[in-house]
Amino acid sequence: MIVFHTNLSGRVGLGTAEEKVLELVCRAGHPSVGELAEQTGMAKNSISDGDCCGVG
């Protein structure tokens, strides 16, 4: 499964951490920054809730 995620991430230009966060967003709908930080172990200030992709 790890190889699948690594290959998928590389094909679309994402790092593995970015791909995992995208997976969480797809599962949870539109989680808050706090929810993403809690689920990923990332610091809240390292996650942007901005409209970077025209989504939201």
CSV table of C-alpha atoms in Angstrom, one decimal:
chain,number,residue,atom,x,y,z
A,1,MET,CA,0.0,0.0,0.0
A,2,ILE,CA,2.9,2.4,0.7
A,3,VAL,CA,4.3,1.8,-2.8
A,4,PHE,CA,0.9,2.7,-4.3
A,5,HIS,CA,0.7,6.0,-2.3
A,6,THR,CA,4.3,6.9,-3.2
A,7,ASN,CA,3.7,6.2,-6.9
A,8,LEU,CA,0.4,8.1,-6.9
A,9,SER,CA,1.9,11.1,-5.2
A,10,GLY,CA,4.8,11.2,-7.6
A,11,ARG,CA,2.6,11.0,-10.6
A,12,VAL,CA,0.6,14.1,-9.7
A,13,GLY,CA,3.4,16.1,-8.1
A,14,LEU,CA,2.5,15.7,-4.5
A,15,GLY,CA,4.6,14.7,-1.6
A,16,THR,CA,3.5,11.7,0.5
A,17,ALA,CA,2.3,14.0,3.3
A,18,GLU,CA,0.3,16.1,0.9
A,19,GLU,CA,-1.3,13.0,-0.6
A,20,LYS,CA,-2.3,11.7,2.9
A,21,VAL,CA,-3.9,15.0,3.9
A,22,LEU,CA,-5.8,15.0,0.6
A,23,GLU,CA,-7.0,11.6,1.4
A,24,LEU,CA,-8.2,12.8,4.8
A,25,VAL,CA,-10.0,15.8,3.2
A,26,CYS,CA,-11.7,13.5,0.7
A,27,ARG,CA,-12.9,11.2,3.5
A,28,ALA,CA,-14.1,14.0,5.9
A,29,GLY,CA,-15.6,16.5,3.5
A,30,HIS,CA,-14.2,19.8,4.6
A,31,PRO,CA,-12.4,19.3,7.9
A,32,SER,CA,-11.1,22.2,9.9
A,33,VAL,CA,-7.5,23.0,10.3
A,34,GLY,CA,-7.6,21.8,13.8
A,35,GLU,CA,-9.1,18.4,12.7
A,36,LEU,CA,-6.5,18.0,10.1
A,37,ALA,CA,-3.7,18.9,12.5
A,38,GLU,CA,-5.1,16.4,15.1
A,39,GLN,CA,-5.4,13.6,12.5
A,40,THR,CA,-2.0,14.1,10.8
A,41,GLY,CA,0.1,15.1,13.8
A,42,MET,CA,1.0,18.3,12.0
A,43,ALA,CA,1.1,21.7,13.7
A,44,LYS,CA,-1.9,23.9,13.0
A,45,ASN,CA,0.3,26.7,11.7
A,46,SER,CA,1.8,24.4,9.1
A,47,ILE,CA,-1.7,23.8,7.5
A,48,SER,CA,-3.3,26.5,5.4
A,49,ASP,CA,-7.1,26.9,5.1
A,50,GLY,CA,-6.7,29.3,2.2
A,51,ASP,CA,-8.3,28.9,-1.2
A,52,CYS,CA,-5.2,27.7,-3.0
A,53,CYS,CA,-6.8,25.6,-5.6
A,54,GLY,CA,-10.1,27.4,-6.3
A,55,VAL,CA,-11.9,24.9,-4.0
A,56,GLY,CA,-14.0,25.9,-1.0
